[in-house]
Coordinates of N, CA and C in Angstrom, one line a residue:
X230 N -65.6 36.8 145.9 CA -65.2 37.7 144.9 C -64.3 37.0 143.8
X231 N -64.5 37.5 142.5 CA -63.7 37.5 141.7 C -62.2 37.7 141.7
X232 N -61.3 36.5 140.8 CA -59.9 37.1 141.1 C -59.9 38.8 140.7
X233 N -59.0 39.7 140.9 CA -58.9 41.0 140.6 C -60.2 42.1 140.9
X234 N -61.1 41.3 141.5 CA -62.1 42.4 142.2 C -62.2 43.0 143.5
X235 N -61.1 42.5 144.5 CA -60.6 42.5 145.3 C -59.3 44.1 144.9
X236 N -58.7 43.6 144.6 CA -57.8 44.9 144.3 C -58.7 45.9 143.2
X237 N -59.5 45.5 142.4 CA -59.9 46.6 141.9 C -60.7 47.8 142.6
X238 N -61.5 47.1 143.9 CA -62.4 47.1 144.5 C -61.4 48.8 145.9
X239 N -60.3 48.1 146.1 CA -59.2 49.1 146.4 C -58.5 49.9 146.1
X240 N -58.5 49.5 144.9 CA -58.0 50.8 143.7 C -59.3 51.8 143.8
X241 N -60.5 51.3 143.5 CA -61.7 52.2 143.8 C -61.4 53.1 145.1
X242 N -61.2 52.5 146.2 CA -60.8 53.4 147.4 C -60.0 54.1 147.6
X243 N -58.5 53.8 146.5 CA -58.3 54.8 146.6 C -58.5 56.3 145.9
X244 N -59.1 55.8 144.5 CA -60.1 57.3 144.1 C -60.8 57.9 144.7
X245 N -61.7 57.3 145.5 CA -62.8 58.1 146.2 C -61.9 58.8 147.0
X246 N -61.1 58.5 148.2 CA -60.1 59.0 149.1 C -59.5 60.5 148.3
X247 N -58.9 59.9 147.2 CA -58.3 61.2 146.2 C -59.4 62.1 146.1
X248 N -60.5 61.5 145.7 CA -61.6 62.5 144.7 C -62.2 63.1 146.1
X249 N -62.3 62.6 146.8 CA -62.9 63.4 148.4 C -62.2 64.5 149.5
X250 N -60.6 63.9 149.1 CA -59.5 64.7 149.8 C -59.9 66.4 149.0
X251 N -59.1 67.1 150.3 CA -59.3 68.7 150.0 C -58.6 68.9 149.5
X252 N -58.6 70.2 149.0 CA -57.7 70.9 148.1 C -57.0 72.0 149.0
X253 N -55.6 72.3 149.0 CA -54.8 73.1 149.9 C -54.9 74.6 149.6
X254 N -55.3 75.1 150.1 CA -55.4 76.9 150.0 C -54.2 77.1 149.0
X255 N -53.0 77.0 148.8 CA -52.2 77.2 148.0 C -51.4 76.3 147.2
X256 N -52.4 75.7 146.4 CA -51.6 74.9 145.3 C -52.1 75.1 144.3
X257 N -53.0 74.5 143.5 CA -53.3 74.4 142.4 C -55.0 73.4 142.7
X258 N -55.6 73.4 141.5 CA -56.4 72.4 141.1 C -56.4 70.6 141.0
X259 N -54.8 70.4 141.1 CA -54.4 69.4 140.6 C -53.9 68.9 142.4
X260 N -53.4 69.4 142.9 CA -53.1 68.8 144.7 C -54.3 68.7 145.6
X261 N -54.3 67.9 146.3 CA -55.0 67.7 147.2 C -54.1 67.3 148.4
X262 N -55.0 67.2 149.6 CA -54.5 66.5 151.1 C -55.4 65.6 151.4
X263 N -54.3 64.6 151.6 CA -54.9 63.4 151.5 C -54.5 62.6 153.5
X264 N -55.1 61.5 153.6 CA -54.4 60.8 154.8 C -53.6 60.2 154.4
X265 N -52.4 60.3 154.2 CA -51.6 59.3 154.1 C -51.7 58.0 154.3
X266 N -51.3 57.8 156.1 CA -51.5 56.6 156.6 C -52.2 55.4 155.7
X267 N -54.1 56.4 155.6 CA -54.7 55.6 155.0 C -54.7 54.9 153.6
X268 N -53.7 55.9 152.5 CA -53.4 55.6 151.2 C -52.4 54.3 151.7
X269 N -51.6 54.4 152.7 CA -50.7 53.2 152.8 C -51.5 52.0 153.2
X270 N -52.1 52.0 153.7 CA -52.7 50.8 154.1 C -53.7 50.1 153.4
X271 N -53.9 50.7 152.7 CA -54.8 50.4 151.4 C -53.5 49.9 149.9
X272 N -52.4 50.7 149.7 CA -51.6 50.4 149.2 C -50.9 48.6 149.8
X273 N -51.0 48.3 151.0 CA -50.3 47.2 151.6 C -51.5 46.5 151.2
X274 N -52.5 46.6 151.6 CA -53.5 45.6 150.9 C -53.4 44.9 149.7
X275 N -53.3 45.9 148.9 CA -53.0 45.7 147.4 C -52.0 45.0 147.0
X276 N -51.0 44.8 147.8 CA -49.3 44.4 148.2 C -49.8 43.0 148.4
X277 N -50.6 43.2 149.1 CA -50.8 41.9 149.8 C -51.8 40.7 149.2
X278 N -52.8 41.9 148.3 CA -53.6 40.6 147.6 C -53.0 40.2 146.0
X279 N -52.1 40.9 145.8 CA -51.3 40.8 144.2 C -50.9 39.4 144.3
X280 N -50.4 38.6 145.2 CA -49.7 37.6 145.4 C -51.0 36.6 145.3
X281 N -51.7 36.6 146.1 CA -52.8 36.1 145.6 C -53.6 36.0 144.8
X282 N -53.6 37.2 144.2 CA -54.6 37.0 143.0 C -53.7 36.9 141.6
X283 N -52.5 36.8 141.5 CA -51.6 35.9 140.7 C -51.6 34.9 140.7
X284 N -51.5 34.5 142.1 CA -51.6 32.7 142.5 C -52.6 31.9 141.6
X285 N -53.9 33.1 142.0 CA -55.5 32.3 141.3 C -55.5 32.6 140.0
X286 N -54.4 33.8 139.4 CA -54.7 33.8 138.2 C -53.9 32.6 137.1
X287 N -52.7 32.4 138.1 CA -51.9 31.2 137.6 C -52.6 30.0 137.8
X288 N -53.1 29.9 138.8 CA -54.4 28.3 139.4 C -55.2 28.5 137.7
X289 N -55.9 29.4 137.7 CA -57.2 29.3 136.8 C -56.0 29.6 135.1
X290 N -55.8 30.2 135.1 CA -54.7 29.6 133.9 C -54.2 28.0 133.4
X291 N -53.8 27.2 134.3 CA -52.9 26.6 134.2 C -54.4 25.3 134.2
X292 N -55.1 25.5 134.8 CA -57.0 24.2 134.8 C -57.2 24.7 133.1
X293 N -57.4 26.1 132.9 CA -57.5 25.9 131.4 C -56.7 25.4 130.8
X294 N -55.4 25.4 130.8 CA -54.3 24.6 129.6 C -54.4 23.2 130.0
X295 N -55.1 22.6 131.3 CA -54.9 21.5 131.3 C -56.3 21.0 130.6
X296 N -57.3 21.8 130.6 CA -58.8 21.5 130.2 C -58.7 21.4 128.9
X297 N -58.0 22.3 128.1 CA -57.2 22.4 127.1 C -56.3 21.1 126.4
X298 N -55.7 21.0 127.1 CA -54.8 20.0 126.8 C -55.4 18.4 127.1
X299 N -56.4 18.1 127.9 CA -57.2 17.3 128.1 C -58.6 17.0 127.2
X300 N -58.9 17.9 126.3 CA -59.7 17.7 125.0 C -58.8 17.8 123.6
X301 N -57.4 17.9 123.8 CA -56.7 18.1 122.6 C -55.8 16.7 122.4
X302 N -56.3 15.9 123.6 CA -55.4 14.5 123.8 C -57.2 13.7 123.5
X303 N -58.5 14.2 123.8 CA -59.8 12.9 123.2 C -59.3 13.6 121.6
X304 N -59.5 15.0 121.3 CA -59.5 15.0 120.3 C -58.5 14.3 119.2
X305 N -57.1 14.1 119.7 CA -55.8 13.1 119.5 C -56.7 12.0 119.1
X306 N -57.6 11.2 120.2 CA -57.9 9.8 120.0 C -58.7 10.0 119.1
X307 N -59.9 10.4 119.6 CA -60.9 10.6 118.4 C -60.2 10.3 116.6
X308 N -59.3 11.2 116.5 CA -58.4 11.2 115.3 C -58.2 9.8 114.9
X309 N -57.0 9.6 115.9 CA -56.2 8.2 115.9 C -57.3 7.4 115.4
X310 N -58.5 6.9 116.5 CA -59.2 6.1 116.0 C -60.3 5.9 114.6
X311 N -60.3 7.2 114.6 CA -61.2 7.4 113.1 C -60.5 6.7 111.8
X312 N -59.0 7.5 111.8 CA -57.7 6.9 110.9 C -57.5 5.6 111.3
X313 N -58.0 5.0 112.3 CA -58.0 3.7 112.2 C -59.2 2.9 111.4
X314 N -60.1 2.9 112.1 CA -61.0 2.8 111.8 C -61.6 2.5 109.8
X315 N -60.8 4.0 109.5 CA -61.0 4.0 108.0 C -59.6 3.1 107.3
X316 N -58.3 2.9 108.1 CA -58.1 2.1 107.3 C -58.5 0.2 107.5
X317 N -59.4 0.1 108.4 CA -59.6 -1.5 108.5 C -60.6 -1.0 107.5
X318 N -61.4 -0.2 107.2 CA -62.4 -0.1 106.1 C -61.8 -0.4 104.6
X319 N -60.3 0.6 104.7 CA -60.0 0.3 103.7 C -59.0 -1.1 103.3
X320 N -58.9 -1.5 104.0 CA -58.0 -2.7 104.4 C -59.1 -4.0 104.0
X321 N -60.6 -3.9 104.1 CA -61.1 -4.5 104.0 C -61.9 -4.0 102.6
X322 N -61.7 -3.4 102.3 CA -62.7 -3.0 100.6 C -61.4 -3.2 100.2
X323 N -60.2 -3.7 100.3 CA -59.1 -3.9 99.6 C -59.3 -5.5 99.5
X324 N -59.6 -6.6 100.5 CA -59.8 -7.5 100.5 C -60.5 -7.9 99.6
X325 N -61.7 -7.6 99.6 CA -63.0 -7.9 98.7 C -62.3 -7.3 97.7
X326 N -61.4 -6.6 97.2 CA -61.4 -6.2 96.1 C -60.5 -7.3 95.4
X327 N -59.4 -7.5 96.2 CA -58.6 -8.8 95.7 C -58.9 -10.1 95.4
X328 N -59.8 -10.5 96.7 CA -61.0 -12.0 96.2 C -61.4 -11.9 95.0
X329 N -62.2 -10.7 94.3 CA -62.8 -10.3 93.2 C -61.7 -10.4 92.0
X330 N -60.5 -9.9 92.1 CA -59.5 -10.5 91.4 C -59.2 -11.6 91.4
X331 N -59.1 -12.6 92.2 CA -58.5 -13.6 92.2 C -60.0 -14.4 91.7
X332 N -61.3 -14.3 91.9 CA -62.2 -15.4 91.8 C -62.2 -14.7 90.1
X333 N -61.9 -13.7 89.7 CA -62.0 -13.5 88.2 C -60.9 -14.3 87.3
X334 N -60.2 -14.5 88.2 CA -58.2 -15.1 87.4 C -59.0 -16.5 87.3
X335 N -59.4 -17.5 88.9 CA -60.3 -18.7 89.0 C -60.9 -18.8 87.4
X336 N -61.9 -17.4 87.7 CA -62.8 -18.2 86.6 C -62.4 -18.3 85.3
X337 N -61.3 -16.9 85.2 CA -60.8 -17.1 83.4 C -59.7 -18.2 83.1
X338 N -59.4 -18.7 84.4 CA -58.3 -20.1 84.3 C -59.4 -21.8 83.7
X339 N -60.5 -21.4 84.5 CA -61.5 -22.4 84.2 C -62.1 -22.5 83.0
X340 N -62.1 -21.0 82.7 CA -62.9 -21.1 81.1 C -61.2 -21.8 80.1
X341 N -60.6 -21.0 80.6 CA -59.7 -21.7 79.4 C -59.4 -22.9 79.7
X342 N -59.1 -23.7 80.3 CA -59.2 -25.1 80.7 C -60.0 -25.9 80.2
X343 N -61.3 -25.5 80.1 CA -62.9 -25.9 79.6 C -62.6 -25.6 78.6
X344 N -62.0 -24.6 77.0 CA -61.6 -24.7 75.9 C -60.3 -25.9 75.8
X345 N -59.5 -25.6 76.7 CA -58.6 -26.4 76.0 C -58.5 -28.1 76.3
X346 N -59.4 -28.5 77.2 CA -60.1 -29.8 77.1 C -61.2 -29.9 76.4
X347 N -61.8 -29.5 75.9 CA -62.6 -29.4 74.5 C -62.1 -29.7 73.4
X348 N -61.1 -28.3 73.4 CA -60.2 -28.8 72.0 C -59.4 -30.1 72.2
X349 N -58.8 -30.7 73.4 CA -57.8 -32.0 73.4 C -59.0 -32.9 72.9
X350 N -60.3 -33.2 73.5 CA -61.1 -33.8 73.2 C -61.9 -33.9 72.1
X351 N -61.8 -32.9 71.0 CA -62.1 -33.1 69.6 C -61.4 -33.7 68.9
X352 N -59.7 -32.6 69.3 CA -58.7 -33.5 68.4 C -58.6 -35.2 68.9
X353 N -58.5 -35.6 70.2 CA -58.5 -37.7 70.2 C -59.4 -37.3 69.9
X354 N -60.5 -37.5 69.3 CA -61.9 -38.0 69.0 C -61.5 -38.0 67.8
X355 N -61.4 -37.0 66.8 CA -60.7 -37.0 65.4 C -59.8 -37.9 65.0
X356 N -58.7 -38.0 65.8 CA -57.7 -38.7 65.6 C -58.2 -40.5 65.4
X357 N -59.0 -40.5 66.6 CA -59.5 -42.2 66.8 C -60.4 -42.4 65.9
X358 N -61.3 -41.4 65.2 CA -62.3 -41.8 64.0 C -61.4 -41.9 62.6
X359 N -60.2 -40.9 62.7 CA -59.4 -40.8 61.7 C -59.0 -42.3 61.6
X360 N -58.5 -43.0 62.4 CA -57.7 -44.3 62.6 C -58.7 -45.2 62.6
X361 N -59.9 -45.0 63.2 CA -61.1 -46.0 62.9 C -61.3 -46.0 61.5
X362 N -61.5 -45.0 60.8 CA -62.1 -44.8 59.3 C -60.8 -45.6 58.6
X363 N -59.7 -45.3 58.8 CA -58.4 -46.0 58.5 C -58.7 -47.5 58.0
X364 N -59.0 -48.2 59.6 CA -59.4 -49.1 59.4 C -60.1 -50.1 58.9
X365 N -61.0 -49.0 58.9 CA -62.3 -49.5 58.1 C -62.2 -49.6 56.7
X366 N -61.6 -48.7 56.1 CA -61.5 -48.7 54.5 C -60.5 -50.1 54.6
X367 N -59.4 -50.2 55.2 CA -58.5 -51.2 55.1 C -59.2 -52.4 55.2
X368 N -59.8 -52.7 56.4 CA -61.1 -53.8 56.4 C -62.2 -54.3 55.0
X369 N -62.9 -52.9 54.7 CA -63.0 -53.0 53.3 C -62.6 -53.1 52.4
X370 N -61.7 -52.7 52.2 CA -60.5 -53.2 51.0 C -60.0 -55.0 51.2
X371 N -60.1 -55.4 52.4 CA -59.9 -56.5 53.0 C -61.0 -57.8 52.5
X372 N -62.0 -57.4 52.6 CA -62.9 -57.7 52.6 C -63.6 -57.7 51.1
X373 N -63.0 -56.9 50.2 CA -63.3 -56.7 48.7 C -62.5 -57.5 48.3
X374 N -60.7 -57.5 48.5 CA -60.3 -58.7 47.8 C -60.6 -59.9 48.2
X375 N -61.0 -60.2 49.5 CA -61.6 -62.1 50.0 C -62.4 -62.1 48.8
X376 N -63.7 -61.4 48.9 CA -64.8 -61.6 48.0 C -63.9 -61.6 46.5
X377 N -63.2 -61.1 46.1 CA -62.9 -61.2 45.1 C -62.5 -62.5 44.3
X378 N -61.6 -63.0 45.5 CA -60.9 -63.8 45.3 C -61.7 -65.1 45.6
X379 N -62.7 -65.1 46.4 CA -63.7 -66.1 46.7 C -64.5 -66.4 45.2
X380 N -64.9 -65.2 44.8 CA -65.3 -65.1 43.6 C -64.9 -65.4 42.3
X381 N -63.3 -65.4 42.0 CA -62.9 -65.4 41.2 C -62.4 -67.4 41.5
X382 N -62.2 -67.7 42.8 CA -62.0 -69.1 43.0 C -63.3 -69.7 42.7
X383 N -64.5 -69.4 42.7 CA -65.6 -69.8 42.5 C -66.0 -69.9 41.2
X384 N -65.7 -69.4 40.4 CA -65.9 -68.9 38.8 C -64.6 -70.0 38.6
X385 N -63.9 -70.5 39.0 CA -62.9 -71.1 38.3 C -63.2 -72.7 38.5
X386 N -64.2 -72.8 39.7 CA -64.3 -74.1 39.8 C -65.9 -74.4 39.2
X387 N -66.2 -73.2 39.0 CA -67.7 -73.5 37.7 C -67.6 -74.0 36.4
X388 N -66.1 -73.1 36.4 CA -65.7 -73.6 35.0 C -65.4 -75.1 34.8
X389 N -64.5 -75.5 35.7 CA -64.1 -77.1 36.0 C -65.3 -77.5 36.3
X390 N -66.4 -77.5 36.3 CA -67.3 -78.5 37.2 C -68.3 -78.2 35.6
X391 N -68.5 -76.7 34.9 CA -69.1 -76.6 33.7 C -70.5 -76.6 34.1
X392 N -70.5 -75.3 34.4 CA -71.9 -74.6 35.4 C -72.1 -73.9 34.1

């Protein structure tokens, strides 16, 4: 049986007992005679299984709050680990996100690097043709008065010699 089917089951007995007891030549509708004895001992029963079926109702109580409390501690983990889980997710799309920063800083440090050894490299290059061309006009100009002066020594000894 069921916890409380037991005592209910005696509570039944004692209705029927009531509802079957006579009614006394002078009372009313509402008295009857009953056996006592027997109301008591059915009453002690009932005394007797209250303790018990408290016991089982406290037993079967106390398996639920633990059954209870035993899916409210996976459900805990479940949690915990999900919240974990999403932050190595996010811990890691944070990663990649920062690589992605840093290989973009990489590459806009390299482009400008690549401009500004370009530009160092036009300017010496300018500067060394600047100073070559320098030269070179000096060289020619160098080279305009030799001839000049070759020429003008040469014209002077045509004259003496009477070319």
């Amino acid at each position: 049986m069921q916890p409380g089917e037991e005592i209910e089951s005696l509570v039944g007995e004692l209705e029927q007992i009531i509802s079957e007891a006579k009614q006394p030549f002078a009372g009313g509708a509402q008295k009857k005679v009953v056996d006592a004895q027997e109301i008591y001992e059915i009453l002690d029963e009932i005394r007797d299984r209250f303790p018990q079926e408290f016991a089982d109702a406290r037993r079967i109580v106390k398996e639920e709050q633990e059954t209870l409390d035993r899916a409210q501690q996976q459900a805990d983990a479940i949690i915990a680990d999900a919240q974990q889980q999403a932050m190595i997710l996010a811990g890691d799309q944070e990663v990649v996100r920062l690589a992605q920063h840093q290989a973009d800083q990489i590459r806009d440090q390299a482009s400008q690097y690549e401009r500004d050894t370009r530009y160092n490299a036009e300017s010496y290059a300018d500067s060394v043709l600047a100073h070559l061309e320098d030269n070179l006009k000096s060289m020619t100009s160098s080279v305009t008065r030799v001839r000049q002066t070759i020429e003008e020594g040469s014209s002077s000894r045509r004259e003496e010699a009477g070319w």
